[in-house]
RNA sequence: GGCGCUAUCGUCUAACGGUUAGGACGAAGCCCUCUCAAGGCUUAAAUACGGGUUCGAUUCCCGUUAGCGCUACCA
């Protein structure tokens, strides 16, 4: 039974790439009846914040992958530091690590010969244990470095489940730090210690960790543990090819942007799955269960995937399309319930009952719930926003025709049976009587009641609006027409 | 700079040596139609470049180019 983990560090909101990594871990575990472990990698006390942790939980919860943020077990690295330090010291005790007393300021490129990578400080790596112990006992600060076995071993290898056989020469791996001079573990140490201790079987993470994995394999081996299986995921990048970053790309990299933009959680999950993974059968719109059933690591590909967005539109068109597909499939009650908060947030007065009436009229017309504000606004307002009188004039018609149509409509709506069929019959008959095409009759009415030419089907709209509102708005339209033509 | 990874329509992707290089989004056109939307049909659009291997390369190998990642006492 596989055990996978998602290990975010709480230094910002939940990033779209992190969300995808979590989803892939989750799918892999659910597909294989495994366990999802959520581990907060919060060893960097300087940058961690509670607000960030909360927003990561919010993001995971919105994804709607189950209780407890979709995870089965929960850990916090900061509570396990004693373990990390103990295991680091075990490695030191085995002679597989050494103390490096070089002051922090001197660790960088000035020691590295130009052209080659920095590997280690010879004086530190080769120091006698007597001197090392003496300086440590004297209280001199040091970082504990892994002693990469360049003499006894040519390369470190592992088989990545996505990228295949990986190998890197030990001569190209530097003596990386295990413990910092403040005594706290580094990311590499803490991560591997926890992965080993929690018996993680599969590490599924971003490809940015691919080269770190050679170090991790070394740590697992030094710990006497069998390294877990690794599967690296291609990265999500911006349209310009650069990696997604908050500073450069703004809120598009946060999952909350999609949440607030009126996406269904599942649409977003579905969309993210399609980035860097394919079921290979041309299926795109899939339910959560279908995704679980069909997800495999073999379906993950190796090249980075671009998230398509622009300054004008932060949402990838495919995500929007997927959401529209899911919206159309929603039961009307659920559609109404989910759309309501967005109508309210847009400043409209409405309630669930009214939303339920409107639901069938907007279902095929909104792509995200945020569209409710531009698609259904006229249902909510008392007085329509001003519109151009010219809008009232039908195709191949004139102001006189518009006026005649509206006057006829006013009479008809006063007496007609106020339901779809009744209005349909009465208004068509009205058009016939006026000698105009149905469309020429309907358009002025539509503009009069909706305030624009493009709107849901007329009869249903009239019914939802109610006789009184319709008559009032038609009256207003006649006034507008009159004042414009006489002015 | 060193090391690693990647390269199919604008974008997401399919094609485990042999296809007219397929699908989807987006775009364009047509149909349907009371407008819009939805739906149906159609069109444009790709194997980065150069060498090999092979009867045959999108596919395998090498090189070039480009992009990304790692190269911290950050994760």
XYZ file of C-alpha atoms (C1' of nucleotides) in Angstrom:
562
model
C 0.000 0.000 0.000
C 1.655 3.205 -1.120
C 2.219 6.080 1.232
C 2.589 9.438 -0.443
C 3.071 12.867 1.011
C 2.430 16.460 0.096
C 4.815 18.778 1.906
C 4.083 22.460 1.387
C 6.022 25.106 3.227
C 3.837 27.881 4.624
C 5.531 30.857 3.018
C 2.645 32.049 0.847
C -0.704 31.006 -0.499
C -1.345 27.672 -2.180
C 0.348 27.879 -5.547
C -1.308 26.416 -8.623
C 1.691 24.139 -9.159
C 1.597 22.951 -5.568
C -2.097 22.269 -5.921
C -1.419 20.090 -8.919
C 1.323 18.225 -7.079
C -1.106 17.575 -4.258
C -3.776 16.381 -6.675
C -1.405 13.971 -8.390
C -0.313 12.575 -5.032
C -3.922 12.259 -3.981
C -4.946 10.546 -7.204
C -2.054 8.142 -7.018
C -2.935 7.207 -3.450
C -6.642 6.842 -4.106
C -6.031 4.821 -7.246
C -3.804 2.421 -5.323
C -5.686 2.370 -2.011
C -2.770 4.199 -0.460
C -2.364 6.817 2.244
C -2.073 10.566 1.734
C 0.142 12.312 4.232
C 0.025 16.060 4.604
C 3.225 17.327 6.108
C 3.857 20.979 6.690
C 7.499 21.718 5.975
C 7.841 24.633 8.340
C 11.489 24.455 9.332
C 12.199 27.907 7.975
C 11.005 29.845 10.997
C 12.004 33.150 9.420
C 9.543 32.925 6.563
C 6.701 30.802 7.924
C 3.460 32.480 8.872
C 0.189 31.272 10.309
C -1.694 33.281 7.698
C 0.078 31.366 4.998
C -0.702 28.043 6.615
C -4.359 29.011 6.866
C -4.482 30.000 3.232
C -2.924 26.701 2.200
C -5.599 24.863 4.179
C -8.254 27.049 2.554
C -6.916 26.199 -0.846
C -6.787 22.474 -0.153
C -10.274 22.513 1.328
C -11.649 24.298 -1.694
C -10.275 21.535 -3.908
C -12.831 19.389 -2.117
C -10.852 16.164 -2.025
C -12.211 14.972 1.290
C -12.136 15.738 5.014
C -8.931 16.799 6.771
C -7.857 18.756 3.706
C -8.024 15.570 1.674
C -5.304 13.857 3.696
C -5.237 10.777 5.893
C -2.354 11.689 8.179
C -1.023 15.029 9.263
C 2.414 16.098 10.507
C 4.256 19.288 11.154
C 7.977 19.279 10.615
C 8.665 21.840 13.285
C 7.458 19.316 15.855
C 9.887 16.694 14.615
C 13.135 18.629 14.673
C 14.586 16.446 17.426
C 14.268 13.470 15.113
C 15.938 15.291 12.232
C 18.841 16.372 14.406
C 19.233 12.909 15.882
C 19.349 11.304 12.449
C 21.814 13.921 11.228
C 24.038 13.111 14.178
C 23.712 9.424 13.405
C 25.101 10.147 9.963
C 27.911 12.122 11.553
C 28.622 9.276 13.971
C 28.986 6.923 11.033
C 31.643 9.214 9.627
C 29.467 10.127 6.660
C 29.340 13.807 7.550
C 31.779 16.350 8.942
C 31.784 19.716 10.642
C 32.491 22.757 8.533
C 33.591 25.739 10.622
C 33.724 28.162 7.715
C 31.899 31.360 8.677
C 28.601 31.775 6.864
C 29.749 34.803 4.880
C 32.531 32.884 3.194
C 30.610 29.996 1.804
C 29.864 31.287 -1.615
C 31.517 31.656 -4.950
C 34.755 33.170 -3.741
C 35.909 29.667 -2.809
C 34.737 28.139 -6.063
C 37.238 28.120 -8.902
C 35.598 29.861 -11.837
C 34.031 27.433 -14.247
C 33.624 24.531 -11.895
C 31.075 23.936 -9.210
C 31.968 24.431 -5.578
C 32.302 21.042 -3.910
C 33.747 21.444 -0.417
C 36.358 23.174 1.734
C 39.312 20.797 1.786
C 40.520 22.009 5.156
C 37.166 21.243 6.651
C 36.487 17.941 4.958
C 39.961 16.671 5.851
C 40.142 18.002 9.379
C 41.144 15.473 12.022
C 38.407 14.370 14.365
C 40.495 15.610 17.291
C 40.607 19.148 15.980
C 36.978 19.025 14.945
C 35.894 17.857 18.399
C 38.096 20.425 20.103
C 36.722 23.355 18.093
C 33.168 22.157 18.556
C 33.705 21.781 22.296
C 35.102 25.291 22.358
C 31.752 26.473 21.077
C 32.800 27.380 17.578
C 29.765 27.314 15.254
C 29.711 24.911 12.341
C 27.429 23.444 9.728
C 27.269 19.698 9.404
C 28.015 18.662 5.832
C 27.427 15.418 4.087
C 30.651 13.761 3.004
C 29.846 12.883 -0.611
C 31.734 9.627 -1.300
C 33.603 10.755 -4.384
C 36.503 8.367 -3.779
C 34.504 5.203 -3.415
C 31.718 5.819 -5.806
C 31.396 7.211 -9.290
C 27.759 8.070 -9.495
C 24.455 8.141 -7.712
C 21.562 6.622 -9.602
C 17.851 6.131 -9.199
C 14.961 5.217 -11.453
C 12.465 8.015 -11.735
C 8.955 6.800 -12.449
C 8.444 9.648 -14.897
C 11.901 10.609 -16.155
C 13.449 7.154 -16.205
C 16.985 6.164 -15.144
C 18.817 9.086 -13.610
C 22.483 9.268 -12.882
C 24.842 11.957 -11.680
C 28.538 11.749 -10.997
C 29.556 12.171 -7.371
C 32.210 14.562 -8.695
C 29.361 16.925 -9.542
C 27.597 16.785 -6.201
C 28.799 19.225 -3.575
C 29.077 18.468 0.128
C 25.666 19.827 1.035
C 24.591 20.896 4.498
C 22.585 18.703 6.856
C 22.501 20.973 9.897
C 22.848 24.733 9.914
C 25.134 26.562 12.274
C 22.126 27.326 14.454
C 21.661 23.608 14.934
C 18.501 23.342 12.864
C 18.170 20.853 10.013
C 18.237 21.942 6.407
C 15.425 21.116 4.037
C 17.271 18.110 2.627
C 17.892 16.619 6.050
C 14.460 17.278 7.494
C 12.681 16.097 4.409
C 14.572 12.828 4.079
C 14.469 12.129 7.801
C 10.706 12.493 7.760
C 10.240 10.592 4.539
C 12.223 7.720 5.993
C 10.566 7.850 9.387
C 7.053 8.131 7.952
C 7.821 5.260 5.588
C 6.899 7.227 2.505
C 6.864 4.802 -0.407
C 6.521 7.253 -3.301
C 7.754 10.802 -3.480
C 5.755 12.612 -6.148
C 6.891 16.218 -6.476
C 7.919 18.939 -8.891
C 10.727 18.443 -11.350
C 12.621 21.273 -9.676
C 13.644 18.599 -7.180
C 14.984 16.185 -9.758
C 18.621 17.105 -9.209
C 18.155 17.343 -5.448
C 17.141 13.715 -5.507
C 20.733 12.555 -5.889
C 21.476 14.154 -2.534
C 18.363 12.653 -1.062
C 19.308 9.163 -2.209
C 22.638 9.656 -0.464
C 20.904 10.674 2.749
C 18.496 7.733 2.679
C 21.407 5.368 2.209
C 23.380 6.989 5.002
C 20.336 6.528 7.200
C 20.310 2.863 6.359
C 16.932 3.287 4.693
C 15.851 2.110 1.269
C 15.115 5.203 -0.822
C 11.444 5.515 -1.767
C 10.315 5.490 -5.378
C 10.537 8.898 -7.013
C 8.229 10.447 -9.574
C 8.960 13.979 -10.704
C 6.337 16.095 -12.356
C 6.920 18.547 -15.199
C 6.607 22.141 -14.090
C 3.810 24.577 -14.790
C 5.099 27.652 -16.563
C 3.807 31.032 -17.750
C 3.058 31.834 -21.409
C 6.423 33.591 -21.700
C 8.160 30.374 -20.642
C 9.223 31.591 -17.235
C 8.174 29.836 -14.104
C 5.060 31.047 -12.388
C 5.851 33.508 -9.658
C 3.789 35.750 -7.476
C 6.004 38.726 -8.061
C 5.972 38.463 -11.831
C 2.559 36.995 -12.603
C 0.434 38.109 -9.692
C -2.650 36.344 -8.447
C -2.968 33.923 -11.372
C -0.635 31.603 -9.503
C -2.956 31.304 -6.512
C -5.773 28.774 -6.423
C -7.950 31.297 -4.621
C -8.077 33.333 -7.804
C -9.952 30.509 -9.490
C -12.153 30.012 -6.457
C -13.051 33.696 -6.364
C -13.430 33.727 -10.125
C -16.382 31.401 -9.811
C -14.913 28.050 -10.746
C -16.296 24.760 -9.530
C -13.595 23.012 -7.507
C -13.826 19.914 -9.596
C -13.428 21.819 -12.858
C -10.220 23.227 -11.554
C -8.975 19.838 -10.405
C -9.889 18.405 -13.779
C -8.060 21.231 -15.536
C -4.912 20.833 -13.465
C -4.881 17.091 -14.156
C -4.717 17.789 -17.866
C -1.518 19.771 -17.430
C 1.356 17.322 -17.708
C -0.768 14.220 -17.630
C -3.006 12.491 -20.115
C -5.269 9.447 -19.907
C -4.179 8.745 -23.500
C -7.702 8.110 -24.670
C -8.762 11.639 -25.618
C -10.965 11.922 -22.549
C -10.923 15.396 -21.074
C -14.035 15.996 -19.031
C -13.798 13.494 -16.215
C -15.464 13.074 -12.870
C -13.380 12.729 -9.769
C -13.984 9.009 -9.684
C -13.005 8.647 -13.331
C -9.781 10.472 -12.606
C -9.044 8.165 -9.699
C -9.798 5.117 -11.815
C -7.666 6.112 -14.747
C -4.757 7.960 -13.124
C -1.324 6.418 -13.479
C 2.192 7.796 -13.270
C 2.866 6.332 -16.724
C 0.466 8.942 -18.080
C 2.610 11.797 -16.778
C 4.756 13.409 -19.449
C 8.112 15.068 -19.200
C 7.932 18.543 -20.661
C 6.751 21.628 -18.855
C 3.163 22.740 -19.417
C 2.150 26.321 -20.065
C -0.770 27.778 -18.181
C -2.420 30.056 -20.664
C -3.328 33.449 -19.312
C -3.058 37.091 -20.266
C -3.102 40.374 -18.422
C -6.692 40.835 -19.515
C -7.837 37.351 -18.614
C -6.190 35.421 -15.802
C -7.987 32.195 -16.620
C -6.829 29.533 -19.031
C -9.521 29.173 -21.738
C -9.532 25.443 -21.269
C -10.245 25.800 -17.580
C -13.117 28.110 -18.453
C -14.479 25.644 -20.980
C -14.222 22.751 -18.551
C -16.058 24.796 -15.976
C -18.814 25.676 -18.437
C -19.178 21.976 -19.215
C -19.550 21.181 -15.538
C -21.939 24.047 -14.942
C -24.210 22.735 -17.677
C -24.241 19.338 -16.018
C -25.227 20.721 -12.621
C -28.671 20.014 -11.139
C -30.605 23.289 -11.125
C -30.888 23.403 -7.339
C -27.165 23.129 -6.971
C -26.582 25.645 -9.715
C -28.825 28.110 -7.894
C -27.163 27.479 -4.545
C -23.660 27.886 -5.917
C -24.488 30.964 -7.979
C -26.233 32.802 -5.152
C -23.090 33.938 -3.291
C -21.692 35.392 -6.497
C -24.869 37.345 -7.201
C -24.804 38.679 -3.650
C -21.108 39.481 -3.889
C -21.811 41.463 -7.063
C -24.093 43.636 -4.999
C -27.457 42.332 -6.158
C -30.452 41.669 -3.934
C -31.730 38.202 -4.496
C -32.391 34.925 -2.756
C -32.274 31.246 -3.370
C -35.850 31.075 -4.616
C -35.229 33.656 -7.298
C -31.927 32.071 -8.219
C -33.700 28.782 -8.679
C -36.094 30.429 -11.143
C -33.271 32.014 -13.075
C -31.071 28.937 -13.037
C -32.377 27.293 -16.210
C -32.028 30.574 -18.080
C -28.382 31.062 -17.229
C -27.131 27.513 -17.137
C -25.922 27.538 -20.730
C -24.821 31.143 -20.605
C -22.440 31.417 -17.709
C -18.988 29.954 -17.933
C -18.030 30.731 -14.371
C -20.320 31.866 -11.582
C -18.842 35.302 -11.761
C -20.592 35.698 -15.120
C -23.857 35.899 -13.202
C -23.216 39.598 -12.746
C -23.132 40.295 -16.462
C -25.561 37.644 -17.667
C -28.398 37.936 -15.149
C -28.103 41.470 -13.797
C -31.477 42.607 -15.175
C -33.289 40.030 -13.069
C -32.032 41.622 -9.890
C -32.249 45.351 -10.397
C -35.263 47.527 -9.822
C -34.442 50.015 -12.584
C -32.457 49.050 -15.654
C -29.188 50.807 -16.336
C -29.543 53.391 -19.140
C -29.276 51.991 -22.615
C -29.199 53.461 -26.104
C -32.640 53.911 -27.627
C -31.245 52.684 -30.940
C -30.977 49.238 -29.363
C -34.758 49.086 -29.349
C -35.000 49.344 -33.103
C -35.342 45.923 -34.716
C -33.510 44.585 -37.739
C -34.751 46.204 -40.934
C -37.072 48.346 -38.892
C -37.281 51.865 -37.564
C -38.308 53.738 -34.463
C -41.920 53.635 -35.505
C -41.829 49.880 -35.774
C -40.183 49.633 -32.371
C -42.842 51.832 -30.853
C -45.611 49.896 -32.488
C -44.168 46.609 -31.293
C -43.772 47.867 -27.746
C -47.261 49.316 -27.647
C -48.692 46.093 -28.940
C -46.631 44.155 -26.413
C -47.891 46.350 -23.612
C -51.445 45.555 -24.511
C -50.766 41.882 -24.978
C -48.871 41.449 -21.716
C -51.685 43.007 -19.785
C -54.070 40.266 -20.711
C -52.011 37.325 -21.909
C -51.714 34.153 -19.920
C -48.352 34.770 -18.243
C -46.548 31.561 -19.003
C -44.240 30.394 -21.783
C -46.865 29.021 -24.145
C -49.347 31.789 -23.515
C -46.825 34.514 -24.200
C -45.406 32.693 -27.168
C -48.815 32.421 -28.822
C -49.961 35.904 -27.938
C -46.792 37.705 -29.002
C -46.522 35.803 -32.257
C -50.096 36.638 -32.992
C -49.291 40.244 -32.197
C -46.441 40.249 -34.679
C -48.666 38.802 -37.338
C -51.246 41.457 -36.697
C -48.637 44.202 -36.940
C -47.267 42.685 -40.111
C -43.730 42.295 -38.740
C -41.558 39.269 -38.338
C -41.552 37.636 -34.917
C -37.943 38.632 -34.433
C -38.763 42.249 -35.152
C -41.440 42.064 -32.514
C -39.291 40.301 -29.946
C -36.178 42.378 -30.094
C -37.655 45.655 -28.871
C -39.309 43.769 -26.046
C -36.097 41.999 -25.154
C -34.149 45.233 -25.028
C -36.922 46.887 -23.084
C -36.933 44.257 -20.352
C -33.276 43.240 -20.352
C -31.594 46.478 -21.335
C -29.599 44.844 -24.107
C -29.912 42.768 -27.244
C -28.240 39.619 -26.020
C -30.178 37.832 -23.343
C -31.819 34.541 -22.452
C -34.910 33.359 -24.389
C -37.635 35.963 -24.237
C -40.732 34.167 -22.968
C -39.028 32.456 -20.061
C -37.407 35.738 -19.161
C -40.725 37.567 -19.160
C -42.246 34.904 -16.946
C -39.461 35.137 -14.377
C -39.561 38.925 -14.417
C -43.328 38.972 -13.905
C -46.066 40.933 -15.585
C -45.690 44.062 -13.519
C -41.969 44.510 -14.077
C -42.319 43.781 -17.780
C -45.053 46.342 -18.243
C -43.130 48.916 -16.304
C -39.974 48.397 -18.357
C -41.859 48.473 -21.637
C -43.396 51.746 -20.531
C -39.940 53.094 -19.803
C -38.719 51.931 -23.196
C -41.556 53.814 -24.914
C -40.614 56.955 -23.030
C -36.979 56.570 -24.057
C -37.986 56.018 -27.630
C -40.256 59.015 -27.557
C -37.823 61.459 -25.997
C -35.093 60.352 -28.381
C -37.094 60.615 -31.560
C -38.589 63.977 -30.727
C -35.341 65.473 -29.433
C 30.257 28.742 -15.996
C 29.274 23.348 -14.279
C 25.603 19.513 -13.929
C 20.712 17.655 -15.014
C 16.045 17.666 -17.705
C 12.968 18.858 -21.968
C 11.574 19.900 -27.338
C 4.430 17.471 -32.014
C -0.731 22.799 -34.300
C -1.073 29.515 -30.614
C -2.195 26.263 -25.920
C -3.120 21.201 -23.521
C -2.004 16.620 -25.674
C -2.304 11.379 -28.829
C 0.566 8.425 -32.069
C 5.223 2.175 -27.283
C 9.657 2.459 -36.329
C 5.095 1.912 -41.093
C -1.236 6.827 -39.737
C -3.832 11.282 -45.114
C 0.511 12.954 -37.809
C -5.418 12.019 -34.179
C -8.334 14.691 -30.252
C -9.483 19.054 -27.208
C -9.408 24.440 -26.146
C -9.138 28.837 -28.751
C -9.961 31.035 -33.939
C -12.767 31.248 -38.688
C -17.111 29.703 -41.628
C -21.866 27.263 -42.285
C -26.450 25.090 -40.132
C -30.136 25.478 -36.253
C -32.706 29.726 -34.125
C -36.893 35.322 -31.333
C -31.182 37.662 -29.815
C -27.295 35.410 -26.991
C -25.813 30.786 -25.542
C -25.892 25.620 -26.242
C -25.759 21.956 -30.130
C -24.339 20.006 -35.205
C -21.039 20.266 -39.500
C -16.591 22.306 -41.846
C -11.772 24.874 -42.318
C -6.931 26.839 -41.042
C -3.023 25.272 -37.708
C 2.503 21.119 -35.566
C 6.826 16.836 -35.540
C 12.974 23.170 -33.557
C 17.558 22.432 -36.826
C 21.556 19.180 -38.750
C 23.608 14.504 -39.030
C 23.311 9.317 -38.499
C 20.916 3.926 -37.629
C 17.042 1.543 -40.655
C 13.720 -0.869 -46.367
C 11.214 3.002 -43.450
C 11.794 7.712 -38.572
C 7.469 12.212 -34.617
C 9.392 7.701 -32.460
C 16.224 5.143 -31.605
C 21.540 7.526 -31.363
C 24.829 11.988 -31.786
C 25.448 17.201 -32.350
C 23.408 22.279 -32.607
C 19.886 25.654 -30.913
C 16.303 27.055 -27.439
C 13.757 26.657 -22.784
C 13.549 25.090 -17.799
C 15.739 23.289 -13.238
C 19.765 22.577 -9.634
C 24.385 24.671 -8.355
C 22.457 28.412 -0.252
C 23.656 27.387 6.703
C 15.584 28.607 1.244
C 12.180 25.028 0.554
